[in-house]
Amino acid sequence: MFRRNRKDDLNAYIFVGPFLILFVIFIVLPVIAAILLSFTYFNTIEAPKFIGLKNYINLFTQDDIFMLHVLPNTFKFALITGPGGYLLSFWLAWMLAQVAKNARSVFTLAIYSPSMTASVAMAVVWLVLFSGDRTGYLNSFLLKIGFINSPIQWTQDPSFLMPAMIIITLWNSMGVGFLAMLAGILNINPELYEAGYIDGIKNRLYEVYYITIPSMKPQMLFGAVMSIVGTFQAGAIGVQLSGSNPTPQYAGQLIINHIEDYGFIRYEMGYASAISVVLLIIVYSVSKFFWRLFGEGDE
């Protein structure tokens, strides 16, 4: 019995081993390196110089761009596209679960396909709609109905850049989280619904609240985590739409863009690493919130 357990453990390690090695190389080591570099001044030419907490102090006390534009923009963008995309994913998954299997497959592919598209390709598609001249679809339509007198620079005007980013990100938010929710809804035992109606459930809204959501908490948790990660990684869309980093008057500047600005344009890797660590803490904190909301208490 003892030898059999050791053989099972060995087989498990063999299967998990490649993933663990890749996880350590591409996830754990870069995170540790970023944390260490965040305490240094590093311009990629000279050797890193230890400066303690100076990068963090400068970030929160002297970096006006970060405090006045980047941080508010990031939270505004995340609070709209995160919960918005999450609720939209659940609502569409629930709606698709009500239709016939063949039609459901077609609609699922149609809804999921935008998330497989790279952000660069998305920007190209949406720039046709948001083009700032008279040939842009949106400008052309608004001029034709007399709503505007001259074309609007949708992706260069600070007033319209963030709304455009939010619309495109919501359109692209039906990723693997949406598929997990759809699978969770389809795998709920139908007898639970029958028992619920016997116990007094009166309509579909009560059915969703008392049976559907409690029965698919793992999928809801997975969808929430994927939504969080996707939201905080979606910073590229603002740069792609406006064509510049920083974006016009920092209207669409997010934490990801601020990291790229300092890391790959100014080559201040130590400072960029400090911003990355702050972003990591924000993502981890929000993920813990959803663990408490949808977790089973055995995390």
Short mmCIF file of C-alpha atoms in Angstrom, two decimals:
data_model
loop_
_atom_site.label_atom_id
_atom_site.label_comp_id
_atom_site.label_asym_id
_atom_site.label_seq_id
_atom_site.Cartn_x
_atom_site.Cartn_y
_atom_site.Cartn_z
CA MET A 1 0.00 0.00 0.00
CA PHE A 2 2.84 2.34 0.92
CA ARG A 3 4.67 1.60 -2.38
CA ARG A 4 1.46 2.21 -4.32
CA ASN A 5 0.99 5.62 -2.70
CA ARG A 6 4.58 6.57 -3.50
CA LYS A 7 4.05 5.53 -7.12
CA ASP A 8 0.87 7.62 -7.33
CA ASP A 9 2.69 10.62 -5.85
CA LEU A 10 5.54 10.19 -8.33
CA ASN A 11 3.11 10.05 -11.26
CA ALA A 12 1.41 13.20 -9.98
CA TYR A 13 4.73 15.05 -9.73
CA ILE A 14 5.66 13.96 -13.27
CA PHE A 15 2.42 15.36 -14.67
CA VAL A 16 2.55 18.60 -12.65
CA GLY A 17 6.33 19.05 -12.93
CA PRO A 18 6.51 20.75 -16.38
CA PHE A 19 3.81 23.22 -15.41
CA LEU A 20 5.52 23.99 -12.10
CA ILE A 21 8.87 24.60 -13.83
CA LEU A 22 7.29 26.96 -16.39
CA PHE A 23 5.26 28.68 -13.65
CA VAL A 24 8.40 29.34 -11.62
CA ILE A 25 10.41 30.56 -14.64
CA PHE A 26 7.78 32.81 -16.21
CA ILE A 27 5.67 33.91 -13.20
CA VAL A 28 7.42 33.53 -9.84
CA LEU A 29 10.92 34.68 -10.86
CA PRO A 30 9.73 37.78 -12.81
CA VAL A 31 7.53 38.81 -9.86
CA ILE A 32 10.44 38.43 -7.42
CA ALA A 33 12.73 40.33 -9.83
CA ALA A 34 10.17 43.16 -10.15
CA ILE A 35 9.85 43.43 -6.35
CA LEU A 36 13.65 43.57 -5.94
CA LEU A 37 14.08 46.10 -8.78
CA SER A 38 11.37 48.32 -7.30
CA PHE A 39 13.82 49.20 -4.50
CA THR A 40 16.52 50.27 -6.96
CA TYR A 41 17.38 52.92 -9.53
CA PHE A 42 17.91 50.97 -12.77
CA ASN A 43 18.22 52.60 -16.21
CA THR A 44 19.12 49.33 -18.07
CA ILE A 45 22.67 50.62 -18.76
CA GLU A 46 24.17 50.92 -15.31
CA ALA A 47 23.93 48.30 -12.60
CA PRO A 48 20.86 48.63 -10.31
CA LYS A 49 21.49 50.96 -7.36
CA PHE A 50 19.63 50.33 -4.10
CA ILE A 51 17.54 53.38 -3.07
CA GLY A 52 15.11 51.81 -0.57
CA LEU A 53 11.51 53.04 -0.72
CA LYS A 54 12.28 56.14 -2.78
CA ASN A 55 10.43 54.88 -5.88
CA TYR A 56 7.27 54.25 -3.85
CA ILE A 57 7.55 57.61 -2.04
CA ASN A 58 7.99 59.44 -5.34
CA LEU A 59 5.09 57.53 -6.87
CA PHE A 60 2.58 58.60 -4.21
CA THR A 61 3.95 62.06 -3.33
CA GLN A 62 5.59 63.53 -6.45
CA ASP A 63 4.13 61.76 -9.47
CA ASP A 64 1.20 64.09 -10.23
CA ILE A 65 0.39 62.23 -13.44
CA PHE A 66 -0.08 59.01 -11.49
CA MET A 67 -2.21 60.51 -8.71
CA LEU A 68 -4.28 62.97 -10.83
CA HIS A 69 -4.81 60.97 -14.02
CA VAL A 70 -3.54 57.37 -14.02
CA LEU A 71 -5.02 56.14 -10.74
CA PRO A 72 -8.48 57.79 -11.19
CA ASN A 73 -8.62 56.65 -14.82
CA THR A 74 -7.72 53.08 -13.85
CA PHE A 75 -10.37 52.83 -11.13
CA LYS A 76 -13.01 54.50 -13.31
CA PHE A 77 -12.21 52.15 -16.18
CA ALA A 78 -12.12 49.08 -13.89
CA LEU A 79 -15.31 49.93 -11.99
CA ILE A 80 -17.28 50.23 -15.24
CA THR A 81 -15.78 47.54 -17.45
CA GLY A 82 -15.09 45.00 -14.66
CA PRO A 83 -18.58 44.68 -13.09
CA GLY A 84 -20.20 45.68 -16.41
CA GLY A 85 -18.42 42.95 -18.36
CA TYR A 86 -18.99 40.46 -15.54
CA LEU A 87 -22.75 41.08 -15.34
CA LEU A 88 -22.99 41.12 -19.13
CA SER A 89 -21.20 37.75 -19.29
CA PHE A 90 -23.59 36.19 -16.78
CA TRP A 91 -26.68 37.68 -18.43
CA LEU A 92 -25.68 36.50 -21.92
CA ALA A 93 -24.69 33.05 -20.60
CA TRP A 94 -28.07 32.72 -18.87
CA MET A 95 -29.91 33.87 -22.02
CA LEU A 96 -28.00 31.42 -24.22
CA ALA A 97 -28.78 28.58 -21.80
CA GLN A 98 -32.49 29.10 -22.60
CA VAL A 99 -32.18 28.55 -26.39
CA ALA A 100 -31.85 25.33 -28.38
CA LYS A 101 -28.45 23.59 -28.54
CA ASN A 102 -27.63 24.26 -32.23
CA ALA A 103 -28.57 27.92 -32.08
CA ARG A 104 -26.72 28.23 -28.76
CA SER A 105 -23.48 26.98 -30.35
CA VAL A 106 -23.68 29.55 -33.14
CA PHE A 107 -24.46 32.45 -30.78
CA THR A 108 -21.73 31.36 -28.34
CA LEU A 109 -19.12 31.38 -31.09
CA ALA A 110 -20.32 34.78 -32.31
CA ILE A 111 -20.19 36.30 -28.81
CA TYR A 112 -16.87 34.70 -27.84
CA SER A 113 -14.98 35.44 -31.08
CA PRO A 114 -14.15 39.15 -30.28
CA SER A 115 -12.17 38.06 -27.19
CA MET A 116 -9.89 35.97 -29.42
CA THR A 117 -8.95 39.06 -31.40
CA ALA A 118 -5.75 40.91 -30.53
CA SER A 119 -6.12 44.47 -29.24
CA VAL A 120 -4.29 45.82 -32.30
CA ALA A 121 -6.81 44.18 -34.62
CA MET A 122 -9.68 45.43 -32.45
CA ALA A 123 -8.38 48.99 -32.66
CA VAL A 124 -8.19 48.75 -36.46
CA VAL A 125 -11.80 47.56 -36.63
CA TRP A 126 -13.15 50.19 -34.23
CA LEU A 127 -11.08 53.05 -35.69
CA VAL A 128 -13.22 52.78 -38.82
CA LEU A 129 -16.25 53.57 -36.66
CA PHE A 130 -14.53 56.25 -34.55
CA SER A 131 -12.57 57.85 -37.40
CA GLY A 132 -12.25 61.60 -36.84
CA ASP A 133 -13.06 62.69 -40.41
CA ARG A 134 -16.32 62.75 -42.33
CA THR A 135 -15.80 59.24 -43.66
CA GLY A 136 -15.96 57.67 -40.18
CA TYR A 137 -19.20 55.74 -39.74
CA LEU A 138 -20.20 57.50 -36.51
CA ASN A 139 -19.34 61.01 -37.74
CA SER A 140 -21.02 60.33 -41.08
CA PHE A 141 -24.24 59.16 -39.39
CA LEU A 142 -24.37 62.07 -36.91
CA LEU A 143 -23.68 64.62 -39.67
CA LYS A 144 -26.39 63.09 -41.85
CA ILE A 145 -29.08 63.40 -39.16
CA GLY A 146 -27.90 66.89 -38.24
CA PHE A 147 -26.81 66.02 -34.69
CA ILE A 148 -23.35 67.59 -35.21
CA ASN A 149 -22.08 70.28 -37.61
CA SER A 150 -18.45 69.17 -37.89
CA PRO A 151 -16.62 65.84 -37.39
CA ILE A 152 -15.58 64.91 -33.85
CA GLN A 153 -12.09 63.60 -33.09
CA TRP A 154 -13.39 60.65 -31.05
CA THR A 155 -9.99 59.13 -30.26
CA GLN A 156 -8.04 62.39 -29.84
CA ASP A 157 -10.56 64.42 -27.83
CA PRO A 158 -9.99 63.75 -24.09
CA SER A 159 -13.77 63.90 -23.51
CA PHE A 160 -14.48 60.94 -25.79
CA LEU A 161 -11.40 58.72 -25.51
CA MET A 162 -12.34 57.01 -22.23
CA PRO A 163 -15.98 56.29 -23.31
CA ALA A 164 -14.63 54.76 -26.53
CA MET A 165 -12.21 52.59 -24.53
CA ILE A 166 -15.04 51.42 -22.25
CA ILE A 167 -17.35 50.53 -25.15
CA ILE A 168 -14.67 48.48 -26.93
CA THR A 169 -13.58 46.70 -23.75
CA LEU A 170 -17.16 45.74 -22.87
CA TRP A 171 -17.60 44.41 -26.41
CA ASN A 172 -14.46 42.34 -25.94
CA SER A 173 -15.23 41.12 -22.42
CA MET A 174 -16.93 37.83 -23.36
CA GLY A 175 -13.84 35.67 -22.76
CA VAL A 176 -13.21 32.40 -20.95
CA GLY A 177 -15.16 33.73 -17.95
CA PHE A 178 -18.27 33.87 -20.13
CA LEU A 179 -17.68 30.29 -21.32
CA ALA A 180 -17.20 29.09 -17.71
CA MET A 181 -20.48 30.70 -16.66
CA LEU A 182 -22.31 29.14 -19.60
CA ALA A 183 -20.89 25.72 -18.71
CA GLY A 184 -21.85 26.23 -15.05
CA ILE A 185 -25.45 27.12 -15.90
CA LEU A 186 -25.84 24.18 -18.29
CA ASN A 187 -24.53 21.73 -15.67
CA ILE A 188 -27.01 22.67 -12.94
CA ASN A 189 -29.24 19.72 -12.08
CA PRO A 190 -32.78 20.43 -13.47
CA GLU A 191 -34.27 18.69 -10.43
CA LEU A 192 -33.10 21.62 -8.31
CA TYR A 193 -35.41 23.92 -10.26
CA GLU A 194 -38.33 21.52 -9.88
CA ALA A 195 -37.70 21.30 -6.13
CA GLY A 196 -37.42 25.10 -5.98
CA TYR A 197 -40.81 25.63 -7.60
CA ILE A 198 -42.37 23.10 -5.20
CA ASP A 199 -40.84 25.09 -2.31
CA GLY A 200 -42.40 28.33 -3.51
CA ILE A 201 -40.18 29.96 -6.14
CA LYS A 202 -42.53 32.07 -8.23
CA ASN A 203 -40.57 33.51 -11.17
CA ARG A 204 -37.30 33.34 -13.13
CA LEU A 205 -35.68 36.14 -11.11
CA TYR A 206 -36.11 34.16 -7.87
CA GLU A 207 -34.88 31.09 -9.73
CA VAL A 208 -31.64 32.84 -10.70
CA TYR A 209 -31.10 34.27 -7.20
CA TYR A 210 -31.89 31.18 -5.12
CA ILE A 211 -30.77 28.32 -7.41
CA THR A 212 -28.66 29.38 -10.42
CA ILE A 213 -26.11 31.63 -8.69
CA PRO A 214 -25.60 29.46 -5.55
CA SER A 215 -25.17 26.36 -7.76
CA MET A 216 -22.39 27.87 -9.90
CA LYS A 217 -20.23 29.73 -7.37
CA PRO A 218 -16.95 28.22 -8.67
CA GLN A 219 -17.72 29.41 -12.20
CA MET A 220 -18.80 32.81 -10.87
CA LEU A 221 -15.51 33.08 -8.97
CA PHE A 222 -13.50 32.08 -12.04
CA GLY A 223 -15.38 34.60 -14.17
CA ALA A 224 -14.77 37.33 -11.60
CA VAL A 225 -11.02 36.66 -11.43
CA MET A 226 -10.72 36.58 -15.23
CA SER A 227 -12.73 39.82 -15.42
CA ILE A 228 -10.37 41.51 -12.94
CA VAL A 229 -7.24 40.39 -14.74
CA GLY A 230 -8.67 41.32 -18.15
CA THR A 231 -9.75 44.75 -16.93
CA PHE A 232 -6.34 45.69 -15.54
CA GLN A 233 -4.55 44.33 -18.62
CA ALA A 234 -6.73 46.21 -21.11
CA GLY A 235 -4.62 49.38 -21.04
CA ALA A 236 -3.32 48.84 -24.57
CA ILE A 237 -6.61 49.84 -26.13
CA GLY A 238 -6.21 53.54 -25.22
CA VAL A 239 -2.76 53.71 -26.82
CA GLN A 240 -3.95 51.83 -29.89
CA LEU A 241 -6.92 54.16 -30.38
CA SER A 242 -5.08 57.44 -29.80
CA GLY A 243 -1.83 56.29 -31.40
CA SER A 244 0.36 57.68 -28.62
CA ASN A 245 1.66 56.92 -25.15
CA PRO A 246 0.88 58.95 -23.12
CA THR A 247 -2.63 59.37 -24.44
CA PRO A 248 -3.94 62.93 -25.23
CA GLN A 249 -3.94 64.94 -21.97
CA TYR A 250 -3.66 61.59 -20.14
CA ALA A 251 -7.41 61.07 -20.70
CA GLY A 252 -7.00 57.34 -21.35
CA GLN A 253 -3.79 56.74 -19.40
CA LEU A 254 -4.04 53.59 -17.25
CA ILE A 255 -1.52 51.94 -14.92
CA ILE A 256 -0.36 49.58 -17.69
CA ASN A 257 0.36 52.58 -19.94
CA HIS A 258 2.24 54.31 -17.08
CA ILE A 259 4.41 51.20 -16.63
CA GLU A 260 5.17 51.07 -20.36
CA ASP A 261 5.90 54.81 -20.39
CA TYR A 262 8.54 54.58 -17.64
CA GLY A 263 9.82 51.11 -18.50
CA PHE A 264 10.13 51.10 -22.27
CA ILE A 265 10.15 54.80 -23.24
CA ARG A 266 12.09 56.44 -20.37
CA TYR A 267 13.98 53.23 -19.40
CA GLU A 268 13.45 53.83 -15.68
CA MET A 269 13.01 50.14 -14.88
CA GLY A 270 13.21 50.55 -11.11
CA TYR A 271 10.37 53.06 -11.08
CA ALA A 272 8.34 51.00 -13.56
CA SER A 273 8.83 47.96 -11.31
CA ALA A 274 7.45 49.89 -8.32
CA ILE A 275 4.32 50.76 -10.34
CA SER A 276 4.02 47.07 -11.34
CA VAL A 277 4.14 46.02 -7.69
CA VAL A 278 1.37 48.51 -6.84
CA LEU A 279 -0.73 47.08 -9.67
CA LEU A 280 -0.05 43.56 -8.39
CA ILE A 281 -1.26 44.53 -4.91
CA ILE A 282 -4.44 46.10 -6.34
CA VAL A 283 -5.26 43.00 -8.44
CA TYR A 284 -4.53 40.69 -5.48
CA SER A 285 -6.74 42.74 -3.13
CA VAL A 286 -9.68 42.75 -5.53
CA SER A 287 -9.23 39.01 -6.16
CA LYS A 288 -9.34 38.35 -2.40
CA PHE A 289 -12.61 40.28 -2.22
CA PHE A 290 -14.17 37.99 -4.83
CA TRP A 291 -12.71 34.92 -3.05
CA ARG A 292 -14.63 35.96 0.06
CA LEU A 293 -17.76 36.66 -2.01
CA PHE A 294 -17.90 33.45 -4.06
CA GLY A 295 -15.35 31.16 -2.35
CA GLU A 296 -16.38 28.12 -0.39
CA GLY A 297 -14.19 28.94 2.61
CA ASP A 298 -11.58 26.32 1.71
CA GLU A 299 -9.14 28.57 -0.21
#
